[in-house]
mmCIF file of C-alpha atoms and ligand atoms in Angstrom:
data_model
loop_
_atom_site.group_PDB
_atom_site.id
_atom_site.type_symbol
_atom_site.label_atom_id
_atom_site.label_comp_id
_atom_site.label_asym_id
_atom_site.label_seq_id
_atom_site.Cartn_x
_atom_site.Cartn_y
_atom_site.Cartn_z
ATOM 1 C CA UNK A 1 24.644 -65.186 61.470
ATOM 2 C CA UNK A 2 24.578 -61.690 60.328
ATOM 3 C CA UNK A 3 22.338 -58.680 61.600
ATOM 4 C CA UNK A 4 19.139 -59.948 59.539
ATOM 5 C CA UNK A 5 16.035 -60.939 61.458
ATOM 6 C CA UNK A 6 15.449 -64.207 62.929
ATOM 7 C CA UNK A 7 12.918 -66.489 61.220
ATOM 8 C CA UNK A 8 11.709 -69.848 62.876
ATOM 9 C CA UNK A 9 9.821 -72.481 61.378
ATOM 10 C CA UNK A 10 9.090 -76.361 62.166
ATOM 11 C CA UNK A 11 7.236 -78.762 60.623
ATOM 12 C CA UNK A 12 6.381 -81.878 62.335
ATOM 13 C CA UNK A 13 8.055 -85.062 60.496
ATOM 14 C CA UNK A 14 4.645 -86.486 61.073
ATOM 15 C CA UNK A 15 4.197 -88.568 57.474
ATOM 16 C CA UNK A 16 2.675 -87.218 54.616
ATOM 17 C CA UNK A 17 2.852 -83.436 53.074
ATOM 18 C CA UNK A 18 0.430 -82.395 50.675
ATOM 19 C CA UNK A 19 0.743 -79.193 48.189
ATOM 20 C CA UNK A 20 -1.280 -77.199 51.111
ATOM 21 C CA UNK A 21 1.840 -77.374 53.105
ATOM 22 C CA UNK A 22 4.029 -76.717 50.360
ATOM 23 C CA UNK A 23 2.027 -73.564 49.147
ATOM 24 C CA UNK A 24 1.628 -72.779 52.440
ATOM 25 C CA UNK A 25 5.027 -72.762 54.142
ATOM 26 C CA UNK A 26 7.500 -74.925 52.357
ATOM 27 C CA UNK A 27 7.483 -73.174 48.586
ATOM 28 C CA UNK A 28 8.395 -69.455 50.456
ATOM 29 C CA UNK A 29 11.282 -71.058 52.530
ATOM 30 C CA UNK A 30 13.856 -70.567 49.534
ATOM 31 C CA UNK A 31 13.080 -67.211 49.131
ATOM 32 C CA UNK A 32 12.926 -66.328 52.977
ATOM 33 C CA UNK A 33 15.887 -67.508 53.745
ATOM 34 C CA UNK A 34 17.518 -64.307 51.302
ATOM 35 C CA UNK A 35 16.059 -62.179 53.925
ATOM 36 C CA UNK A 36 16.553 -63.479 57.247
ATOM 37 C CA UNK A 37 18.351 -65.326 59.232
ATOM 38 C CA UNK A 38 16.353 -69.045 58.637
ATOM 39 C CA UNK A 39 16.162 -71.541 61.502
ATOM 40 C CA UNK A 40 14.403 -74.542 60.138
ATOM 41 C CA UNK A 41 13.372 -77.350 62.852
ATOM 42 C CA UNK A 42 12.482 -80.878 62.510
ATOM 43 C CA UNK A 43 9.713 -80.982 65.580
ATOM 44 C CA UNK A 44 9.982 -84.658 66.194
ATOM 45 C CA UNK A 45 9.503 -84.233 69.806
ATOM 46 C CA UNK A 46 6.196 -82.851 69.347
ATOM 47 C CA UNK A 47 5.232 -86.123 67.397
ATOM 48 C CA UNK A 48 5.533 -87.648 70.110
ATOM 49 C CA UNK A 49 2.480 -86.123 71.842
ATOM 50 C CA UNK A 50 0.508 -88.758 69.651
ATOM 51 C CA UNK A 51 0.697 -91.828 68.986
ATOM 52 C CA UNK A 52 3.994 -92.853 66.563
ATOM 53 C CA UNK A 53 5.424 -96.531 65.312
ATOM 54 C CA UNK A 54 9.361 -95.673 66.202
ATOM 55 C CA UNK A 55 10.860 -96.707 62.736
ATOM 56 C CA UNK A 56 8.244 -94.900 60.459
ATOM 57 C CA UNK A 57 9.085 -91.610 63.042
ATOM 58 C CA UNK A 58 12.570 -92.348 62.225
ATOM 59 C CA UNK A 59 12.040 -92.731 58.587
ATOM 60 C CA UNK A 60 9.612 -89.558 58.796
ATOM 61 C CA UNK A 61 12.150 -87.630 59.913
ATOM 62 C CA UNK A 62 14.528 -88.376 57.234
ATOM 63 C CA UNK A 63 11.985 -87.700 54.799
ATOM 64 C CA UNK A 64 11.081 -84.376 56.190
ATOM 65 C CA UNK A 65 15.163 -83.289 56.581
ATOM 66 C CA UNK A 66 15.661 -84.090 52.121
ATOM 67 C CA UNK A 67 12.705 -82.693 51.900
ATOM 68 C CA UNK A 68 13.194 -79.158 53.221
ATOM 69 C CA UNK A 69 16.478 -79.213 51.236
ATOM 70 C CA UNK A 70 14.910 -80.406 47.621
ATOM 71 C CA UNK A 71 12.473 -77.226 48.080
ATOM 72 C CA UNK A 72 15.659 -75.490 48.597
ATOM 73 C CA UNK A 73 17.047 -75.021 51.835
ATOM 74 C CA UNK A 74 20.718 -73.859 51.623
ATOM 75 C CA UNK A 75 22.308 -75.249 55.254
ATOM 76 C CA UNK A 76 25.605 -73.163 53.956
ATOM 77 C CA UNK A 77 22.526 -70.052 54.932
ATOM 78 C CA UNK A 78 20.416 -71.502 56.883
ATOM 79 C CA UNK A 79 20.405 -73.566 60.167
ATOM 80 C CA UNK A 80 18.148 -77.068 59.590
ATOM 81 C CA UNK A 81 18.100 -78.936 62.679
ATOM 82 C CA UNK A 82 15.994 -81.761 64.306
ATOM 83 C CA UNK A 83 14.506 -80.493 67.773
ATOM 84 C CA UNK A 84 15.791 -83.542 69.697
ATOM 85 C CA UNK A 85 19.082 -83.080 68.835
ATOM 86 C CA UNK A 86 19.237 -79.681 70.810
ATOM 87 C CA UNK A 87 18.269 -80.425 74.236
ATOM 88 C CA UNK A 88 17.362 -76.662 75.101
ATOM 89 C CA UNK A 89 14.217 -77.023 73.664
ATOM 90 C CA UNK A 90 13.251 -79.643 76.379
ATOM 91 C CA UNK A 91 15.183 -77.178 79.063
ATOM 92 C CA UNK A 92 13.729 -74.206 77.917
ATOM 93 C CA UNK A 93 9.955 -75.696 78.106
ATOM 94 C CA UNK A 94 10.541 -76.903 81.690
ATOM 95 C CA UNK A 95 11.304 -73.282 82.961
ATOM 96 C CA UNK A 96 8.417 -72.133 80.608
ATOM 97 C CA UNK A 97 5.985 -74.798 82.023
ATOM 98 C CA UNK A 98 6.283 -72.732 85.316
ATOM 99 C CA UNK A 99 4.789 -69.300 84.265
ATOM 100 C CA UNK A 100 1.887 -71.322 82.037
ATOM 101 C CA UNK A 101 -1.375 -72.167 83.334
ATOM 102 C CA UNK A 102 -3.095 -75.275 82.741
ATOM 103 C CA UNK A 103 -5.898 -73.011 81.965
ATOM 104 C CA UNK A 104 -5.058 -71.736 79.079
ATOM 105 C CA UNK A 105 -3.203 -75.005 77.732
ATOM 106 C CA UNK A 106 -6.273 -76.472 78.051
ATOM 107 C CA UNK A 107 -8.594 -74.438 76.787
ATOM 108 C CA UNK A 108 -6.490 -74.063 73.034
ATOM 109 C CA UNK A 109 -8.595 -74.966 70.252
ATOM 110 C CA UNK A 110 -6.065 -77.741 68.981
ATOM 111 C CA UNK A 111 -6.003 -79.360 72.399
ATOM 112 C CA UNK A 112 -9.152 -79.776 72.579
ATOM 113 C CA UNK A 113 -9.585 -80.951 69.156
ATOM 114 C CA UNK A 114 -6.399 -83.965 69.456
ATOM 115 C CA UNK A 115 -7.945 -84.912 72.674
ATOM 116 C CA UNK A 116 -11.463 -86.016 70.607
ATOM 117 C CA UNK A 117 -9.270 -87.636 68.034
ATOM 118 C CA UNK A 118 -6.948 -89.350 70.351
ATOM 119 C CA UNK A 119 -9.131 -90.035 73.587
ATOM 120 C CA UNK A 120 -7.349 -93.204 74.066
ATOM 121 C CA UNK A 121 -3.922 -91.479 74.486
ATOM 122 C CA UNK A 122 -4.653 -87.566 76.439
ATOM 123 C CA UNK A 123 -1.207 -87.015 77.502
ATOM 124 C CA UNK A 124 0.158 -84.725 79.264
ATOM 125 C CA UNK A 125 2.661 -83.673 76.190
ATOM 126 C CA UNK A 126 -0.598 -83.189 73.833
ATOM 127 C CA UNK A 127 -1.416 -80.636 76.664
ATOM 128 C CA UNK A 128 2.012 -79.188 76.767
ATOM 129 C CA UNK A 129 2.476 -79.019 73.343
ATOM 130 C CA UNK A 130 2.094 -75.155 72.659
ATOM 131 C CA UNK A 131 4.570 -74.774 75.859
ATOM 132 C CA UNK A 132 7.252 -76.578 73.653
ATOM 133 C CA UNK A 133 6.353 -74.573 70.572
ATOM 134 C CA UNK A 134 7.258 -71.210 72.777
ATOM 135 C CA UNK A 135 10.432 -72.886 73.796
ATOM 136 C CA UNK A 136 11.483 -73.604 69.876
ATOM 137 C CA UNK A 137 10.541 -69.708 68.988
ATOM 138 C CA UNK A 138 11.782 -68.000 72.046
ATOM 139 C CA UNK A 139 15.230 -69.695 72.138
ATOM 140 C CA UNK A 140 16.488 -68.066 68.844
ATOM 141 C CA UNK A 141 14.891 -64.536 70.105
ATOM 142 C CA UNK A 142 13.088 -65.072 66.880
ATOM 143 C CA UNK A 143 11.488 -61.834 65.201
ATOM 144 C CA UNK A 144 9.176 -63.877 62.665
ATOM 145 C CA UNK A 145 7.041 -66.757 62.551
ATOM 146 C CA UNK A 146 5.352 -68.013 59.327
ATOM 147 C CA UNK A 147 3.041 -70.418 60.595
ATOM 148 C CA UNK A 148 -0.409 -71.197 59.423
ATOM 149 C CA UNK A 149 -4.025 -70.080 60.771
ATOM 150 C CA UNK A 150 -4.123 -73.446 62.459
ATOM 151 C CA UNK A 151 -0.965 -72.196 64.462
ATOM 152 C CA UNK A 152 -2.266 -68.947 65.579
ATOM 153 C CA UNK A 153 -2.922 -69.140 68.998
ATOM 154 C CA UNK A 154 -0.137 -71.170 70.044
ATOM 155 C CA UNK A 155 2.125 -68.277 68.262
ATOM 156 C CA UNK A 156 -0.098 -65.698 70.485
ATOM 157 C CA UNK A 157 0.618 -68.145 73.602
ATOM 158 C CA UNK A 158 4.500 -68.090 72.959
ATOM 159 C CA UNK A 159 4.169 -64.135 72.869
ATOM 160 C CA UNK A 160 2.426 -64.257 76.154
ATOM 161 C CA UNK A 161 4.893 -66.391 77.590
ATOM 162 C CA UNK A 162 7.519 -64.243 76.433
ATOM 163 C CA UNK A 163 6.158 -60.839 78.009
ATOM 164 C CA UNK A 164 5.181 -62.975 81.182
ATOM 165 C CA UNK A 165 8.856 -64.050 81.554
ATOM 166 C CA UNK A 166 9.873 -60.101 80.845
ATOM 167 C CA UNK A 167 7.489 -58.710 82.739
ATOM 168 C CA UNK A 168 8.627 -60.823 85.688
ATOM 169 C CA UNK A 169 12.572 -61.173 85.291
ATOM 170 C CA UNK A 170 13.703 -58.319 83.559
ATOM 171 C CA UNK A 171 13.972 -58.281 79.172
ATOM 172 C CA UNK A 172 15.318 -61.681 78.111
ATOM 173 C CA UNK A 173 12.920 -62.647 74.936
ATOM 174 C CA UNK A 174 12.273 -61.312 71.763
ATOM 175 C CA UNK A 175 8.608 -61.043 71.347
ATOM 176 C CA UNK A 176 7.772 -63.011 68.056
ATOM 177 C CA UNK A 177 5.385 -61.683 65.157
ATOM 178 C CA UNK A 178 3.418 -64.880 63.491
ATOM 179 C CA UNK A 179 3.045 -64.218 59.139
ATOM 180 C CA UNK A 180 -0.144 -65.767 58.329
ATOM 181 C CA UNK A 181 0.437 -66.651 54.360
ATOM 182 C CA UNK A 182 -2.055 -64.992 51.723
ATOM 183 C CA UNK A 183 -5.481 -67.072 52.201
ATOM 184 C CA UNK A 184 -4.679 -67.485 48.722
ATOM 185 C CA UNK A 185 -2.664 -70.241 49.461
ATOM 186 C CA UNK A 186 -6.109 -71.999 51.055
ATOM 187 C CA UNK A 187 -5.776 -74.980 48.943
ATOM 188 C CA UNK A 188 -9.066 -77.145 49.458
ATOM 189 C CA UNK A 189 -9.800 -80.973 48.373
ATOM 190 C CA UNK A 190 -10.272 -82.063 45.009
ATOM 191 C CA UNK A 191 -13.368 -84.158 46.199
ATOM 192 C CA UNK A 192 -15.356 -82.008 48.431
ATOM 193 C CA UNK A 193 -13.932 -78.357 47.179
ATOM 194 C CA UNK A 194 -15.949 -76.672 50.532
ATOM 195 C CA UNK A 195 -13.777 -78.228 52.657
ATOM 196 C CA UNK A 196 -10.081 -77.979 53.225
ATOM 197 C CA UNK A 197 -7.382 -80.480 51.501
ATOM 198 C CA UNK A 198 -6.559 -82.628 54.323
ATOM 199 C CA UNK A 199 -3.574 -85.375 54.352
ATOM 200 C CA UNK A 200 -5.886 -87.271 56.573
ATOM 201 C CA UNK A 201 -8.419 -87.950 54.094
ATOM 202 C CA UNK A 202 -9.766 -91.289 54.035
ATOM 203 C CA UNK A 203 -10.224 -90.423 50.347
ATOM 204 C CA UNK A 204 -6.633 -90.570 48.603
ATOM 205 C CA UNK A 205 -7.863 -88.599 45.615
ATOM 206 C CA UNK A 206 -8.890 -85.587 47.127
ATOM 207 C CA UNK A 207 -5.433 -84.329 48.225
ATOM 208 C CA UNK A 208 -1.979 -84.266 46.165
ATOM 209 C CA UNK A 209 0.959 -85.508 48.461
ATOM 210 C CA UNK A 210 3.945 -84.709 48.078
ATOM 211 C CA UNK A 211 5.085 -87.921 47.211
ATOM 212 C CA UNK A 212 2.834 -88.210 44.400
ATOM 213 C CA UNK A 213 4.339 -88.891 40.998
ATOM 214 C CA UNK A 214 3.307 -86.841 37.743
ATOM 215 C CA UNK A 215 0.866 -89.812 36.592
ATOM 216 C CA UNK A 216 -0.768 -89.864 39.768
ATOM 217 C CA UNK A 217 -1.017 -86.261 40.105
ATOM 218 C CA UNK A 218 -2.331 -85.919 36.305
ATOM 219 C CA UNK A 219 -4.916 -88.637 37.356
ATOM 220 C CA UNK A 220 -6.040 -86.996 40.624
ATOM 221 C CA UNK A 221 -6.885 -83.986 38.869
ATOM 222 C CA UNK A 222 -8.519 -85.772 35.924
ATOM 223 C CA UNK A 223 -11.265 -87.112 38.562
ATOM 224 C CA UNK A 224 -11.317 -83.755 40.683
ATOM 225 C CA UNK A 225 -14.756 -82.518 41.365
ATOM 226 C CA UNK A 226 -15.751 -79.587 39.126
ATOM 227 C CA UNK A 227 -19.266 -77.565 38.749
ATOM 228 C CA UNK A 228 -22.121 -77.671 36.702
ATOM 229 C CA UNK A 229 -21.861 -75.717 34.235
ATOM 230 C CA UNK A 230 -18.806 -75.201 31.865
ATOM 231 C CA UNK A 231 -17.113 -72.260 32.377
ATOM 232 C CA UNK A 232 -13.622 -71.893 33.778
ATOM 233 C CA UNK A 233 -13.939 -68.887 36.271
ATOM 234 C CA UNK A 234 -13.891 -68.494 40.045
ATOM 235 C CA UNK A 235 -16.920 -67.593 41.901
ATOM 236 C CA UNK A 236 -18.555 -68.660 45.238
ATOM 237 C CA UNK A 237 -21.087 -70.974 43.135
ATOM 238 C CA UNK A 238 -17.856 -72.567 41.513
ATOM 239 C CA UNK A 239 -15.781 -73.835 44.461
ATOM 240 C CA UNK A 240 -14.172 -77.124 42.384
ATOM 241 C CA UNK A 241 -13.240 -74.535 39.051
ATOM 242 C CA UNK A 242 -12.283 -71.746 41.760
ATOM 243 C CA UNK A 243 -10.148 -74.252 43.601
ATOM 244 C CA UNK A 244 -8.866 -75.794 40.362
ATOM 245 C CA UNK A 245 -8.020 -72.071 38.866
ATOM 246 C CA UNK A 246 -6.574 -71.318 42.790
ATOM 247 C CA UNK A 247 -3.851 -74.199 42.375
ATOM 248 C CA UNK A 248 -3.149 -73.256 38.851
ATOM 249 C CA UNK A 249 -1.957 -69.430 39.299
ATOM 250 C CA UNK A 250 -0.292 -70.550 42.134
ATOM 251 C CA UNK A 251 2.138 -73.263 40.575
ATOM 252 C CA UNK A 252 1.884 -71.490 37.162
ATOM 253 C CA UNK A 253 2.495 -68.323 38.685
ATOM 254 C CA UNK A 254 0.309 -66.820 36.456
ATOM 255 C CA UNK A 255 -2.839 -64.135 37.891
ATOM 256 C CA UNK A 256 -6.388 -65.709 38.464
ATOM 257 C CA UNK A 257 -7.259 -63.473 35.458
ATOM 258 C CA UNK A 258 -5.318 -64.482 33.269
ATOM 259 C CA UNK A 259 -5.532 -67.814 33.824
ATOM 260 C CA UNK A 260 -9.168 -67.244 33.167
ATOM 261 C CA UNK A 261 -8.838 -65.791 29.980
ATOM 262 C CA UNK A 262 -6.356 -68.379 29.309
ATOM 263 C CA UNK A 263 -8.934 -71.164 29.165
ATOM 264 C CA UNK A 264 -11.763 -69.052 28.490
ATOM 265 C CA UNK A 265 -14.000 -71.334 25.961
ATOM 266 C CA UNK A 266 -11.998 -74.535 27.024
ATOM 267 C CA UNK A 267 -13.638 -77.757 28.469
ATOM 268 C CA UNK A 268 -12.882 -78.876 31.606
ATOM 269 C CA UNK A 269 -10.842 -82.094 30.367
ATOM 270 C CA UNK A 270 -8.461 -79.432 28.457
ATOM 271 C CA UNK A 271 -8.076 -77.267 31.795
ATOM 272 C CA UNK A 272 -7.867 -80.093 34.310
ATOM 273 C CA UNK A 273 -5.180 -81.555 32.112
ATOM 274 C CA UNK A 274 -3.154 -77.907 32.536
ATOM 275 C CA UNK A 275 -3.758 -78.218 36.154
ATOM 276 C CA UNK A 276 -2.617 -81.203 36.569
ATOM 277 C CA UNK A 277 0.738 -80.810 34.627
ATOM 278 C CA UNK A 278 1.585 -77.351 35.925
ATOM 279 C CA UNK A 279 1.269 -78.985 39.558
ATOM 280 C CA UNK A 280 3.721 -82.242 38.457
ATOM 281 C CA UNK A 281 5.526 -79.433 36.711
ATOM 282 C CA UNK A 282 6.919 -78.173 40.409
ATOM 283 C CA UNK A 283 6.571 -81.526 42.536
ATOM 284 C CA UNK A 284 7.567 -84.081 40.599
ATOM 285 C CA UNK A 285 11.304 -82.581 40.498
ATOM 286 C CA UNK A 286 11.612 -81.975 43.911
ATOM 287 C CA UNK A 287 10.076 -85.385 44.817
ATOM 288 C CA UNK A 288 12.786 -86.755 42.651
ATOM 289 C CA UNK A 289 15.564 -84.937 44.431
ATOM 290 C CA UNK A 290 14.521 -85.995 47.601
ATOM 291 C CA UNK A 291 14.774 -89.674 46.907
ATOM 292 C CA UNK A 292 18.015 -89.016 45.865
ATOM 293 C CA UNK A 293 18.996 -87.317 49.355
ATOM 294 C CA UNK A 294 17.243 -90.133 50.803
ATOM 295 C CA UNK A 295 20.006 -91.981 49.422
ATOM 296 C CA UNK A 296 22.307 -90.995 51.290
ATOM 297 C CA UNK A 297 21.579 -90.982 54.713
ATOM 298 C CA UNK A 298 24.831 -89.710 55.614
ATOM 299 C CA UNK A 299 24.844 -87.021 54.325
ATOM 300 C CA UNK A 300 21.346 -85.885 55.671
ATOM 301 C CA UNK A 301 22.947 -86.729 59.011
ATOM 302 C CA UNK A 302 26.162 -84.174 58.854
ATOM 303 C CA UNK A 303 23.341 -81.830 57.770
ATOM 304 C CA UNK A 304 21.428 -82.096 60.958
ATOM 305 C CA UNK A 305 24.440 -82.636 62.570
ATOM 306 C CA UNK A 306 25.622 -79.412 61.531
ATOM 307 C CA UNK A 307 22.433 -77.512 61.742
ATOM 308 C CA UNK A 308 22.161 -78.777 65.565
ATOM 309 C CA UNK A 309 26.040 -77.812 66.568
ATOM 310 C CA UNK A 310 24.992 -73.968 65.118
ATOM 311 C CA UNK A 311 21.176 -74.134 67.050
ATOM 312 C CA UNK A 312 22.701 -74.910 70.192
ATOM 313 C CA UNK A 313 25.039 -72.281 69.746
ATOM 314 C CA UNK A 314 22.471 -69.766 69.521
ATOM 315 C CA UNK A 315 19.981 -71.632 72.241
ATOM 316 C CA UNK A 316 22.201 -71.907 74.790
ATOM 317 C CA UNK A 317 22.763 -68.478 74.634
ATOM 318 C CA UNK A 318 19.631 -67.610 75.363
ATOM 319 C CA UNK A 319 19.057 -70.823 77.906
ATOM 320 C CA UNK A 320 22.007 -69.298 80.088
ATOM 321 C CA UNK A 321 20.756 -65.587 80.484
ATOM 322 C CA UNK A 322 16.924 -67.462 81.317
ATOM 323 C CA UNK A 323 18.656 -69.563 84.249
ATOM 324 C CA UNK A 324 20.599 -66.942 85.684
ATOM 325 C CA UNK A 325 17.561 -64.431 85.576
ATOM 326 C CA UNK A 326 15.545 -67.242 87.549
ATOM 327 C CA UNK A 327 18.233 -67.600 90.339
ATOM 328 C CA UNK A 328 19.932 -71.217 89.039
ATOM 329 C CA UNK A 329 23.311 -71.073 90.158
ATOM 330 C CA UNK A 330 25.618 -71.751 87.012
ATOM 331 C CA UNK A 331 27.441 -74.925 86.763
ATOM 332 C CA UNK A 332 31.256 -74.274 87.433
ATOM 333 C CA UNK A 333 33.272 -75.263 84.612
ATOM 334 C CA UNK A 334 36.637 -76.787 84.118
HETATM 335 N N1 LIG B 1 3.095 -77.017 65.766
HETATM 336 C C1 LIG B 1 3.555 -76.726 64.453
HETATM 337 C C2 LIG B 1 2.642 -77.411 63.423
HETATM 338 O O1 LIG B 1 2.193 -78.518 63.646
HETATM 339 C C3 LIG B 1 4.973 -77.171 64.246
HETATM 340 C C4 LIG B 1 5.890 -76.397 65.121
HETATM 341 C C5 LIG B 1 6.587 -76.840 66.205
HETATM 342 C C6 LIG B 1 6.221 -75.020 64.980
HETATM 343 N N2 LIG B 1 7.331 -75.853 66.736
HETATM 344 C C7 LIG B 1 7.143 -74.728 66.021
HETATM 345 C C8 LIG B 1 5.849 -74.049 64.059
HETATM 346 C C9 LIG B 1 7.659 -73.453 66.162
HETATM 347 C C10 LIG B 1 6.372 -72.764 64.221
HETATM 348 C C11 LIG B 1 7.266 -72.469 65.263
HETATM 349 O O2 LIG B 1 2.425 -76.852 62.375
#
């Protein structure tokens, strides 16, 4: 670790991704990790806070670790770990859970919202989950955050936390910053274009996984919703073509206006065509390369293994100074 900044970012190995997480987060990890120190986490314990079948975790998890590396996570420069395998995560949030109020836990938007979708299973991890989320940041006295909207006020509550814990035992954290990507990157579904591409669709057409292959992706976009009329521009009346052209300069890297003029005078069979083979373009490789890491389970495991040894380093660090500031009395050793 040199003197760059500290980025932190997690993604929970939770099933599928679609391109909105890829746009979103995944696709700017490459170039991030140039710039700062990356910490990249596998939040499998806070999968746990709903519902999971143990094996398709376990498989998840896997999934999640080849694919951070086929977007192009270097662990030779950054750290990519799975939460569990660290415990201070789990130590950290205990000390944390005693400067948080229910309160607040329970009055956070995503809460509230898992505890409709799950009322069979309100636990009281669902509830704690944002206290665990401050616990990943905090440990790594992480300066940055990319995280999306959905995210924000569980950022703001590990920044409260932090100053809290400051305020009341003398400076130990870092007080994190949360990047909120371009609302460019507000990739919506290819059915229903007013609302948000979702990986919980009932409707398998109107979201791109990751796992998708280049026919299936050519064939999703084929059937994706488009407008009246026939031109190819973006405007408020046009949200399938304005989505469409959206997910086009962003994997063609190309500007909105160009891409209009582009396929100015095209039809929309022509264009959706484009679309769809500029997205396979980027995700079919990298889907490719990580069912070949999947293959080798091994080596995914000295990965993590690896990533974990250099994470603890740094969280225990961090874990020791927050003890002693609280009065524990250190552990003699040897
Ligand atoms: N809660 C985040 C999500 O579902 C995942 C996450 C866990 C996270 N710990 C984090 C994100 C720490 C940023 C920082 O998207």
């Amino acid at each position: 670790m040199d003197d760059k900044k500290i980025l932190f970012s997690a993604i929970q190995p939770s099933g599928i991704l679609t391109i909105g997480n890829y746009l979103g987060a995944l696709r700017n990890f490459k170039k991030l990790q140039d710039d700062y120190n990356g910490i990249f986490s596998l939040a499998d314990l806070h999968t746990l806070t709903v519902k999971q079948d143990p094996q398709v975790l376990r498989k998840n998890t896997y999934e999640l670790a080849a694919l951070y590396l086929a977007c192009g996570i270097d662990p030779e420069k950054s750290i990519l770990f799975a939460q569990s395998h660290v415990p201070a995560h789990t130590e950290l949030a205990w000390v944390l859970n005693t400067i948080a109020y229910p309160g607040e836990l329970s009055r956070m938007t995503q809460f509230k919202d898992k505890s409709k979708k799950h009322e069979d299973n309100i636990n009281m991890g669902l509830m704690d989950y944002p206290v665990l989320m401050a616990a990943d940041i905090l440990l790594y006295q992480t300066e940055l955050v990319p995280i999306g909207a959905d995210q924000k006020q569980h950022l703001e509550l590990a920044r409260d936390l932090a100053i809290r814990f400051n305020n009341r035992f003398g400076e130990t954290f870092k007080v994190p910053e949360g990047y909120i990507g371009k609302t460019g990157a507000r990739v919506m579904s290819l059915a229903e274009p007013e609302r948000k591409m979702s990986k919980s669709d009932a409707n398998l057409n109107a979201f791109i996984s990751m796992d998708d292959d280049t026919d299936t992706i050519i064939r999703k976009f084929k059937r994706a919703v488009t407008d009246s009329d026939n031109k190819i521009i973006c405007a408020p009346d046009k949200p399938g073509i304005t989505n469409l052209l959206t997910i086009y300069s962003l994997f063609a890297s190309v500007s909105i206006e160009d891409a209009e003029k582009e396929f100015e005078g095209k039809g929309y069979g022509d264009f959706k065509l484009k679309v769809g083979e500029a997205v396979a373009s980027v995700i079919d490789p990298i889907r490719q390369e990580k069912n070949k890491l999947l293959a080798d389970k091994s080596y995914l495991d000295d990965v993590l293994s690896q990533g974990a040894d250099r994470a603890a380093r740094l969280a225990y660090r961090t874990l020791g100074k927050v003890y002693k500031k609280v009065g524990l009395v250190p552990r003699k050793r040897g």
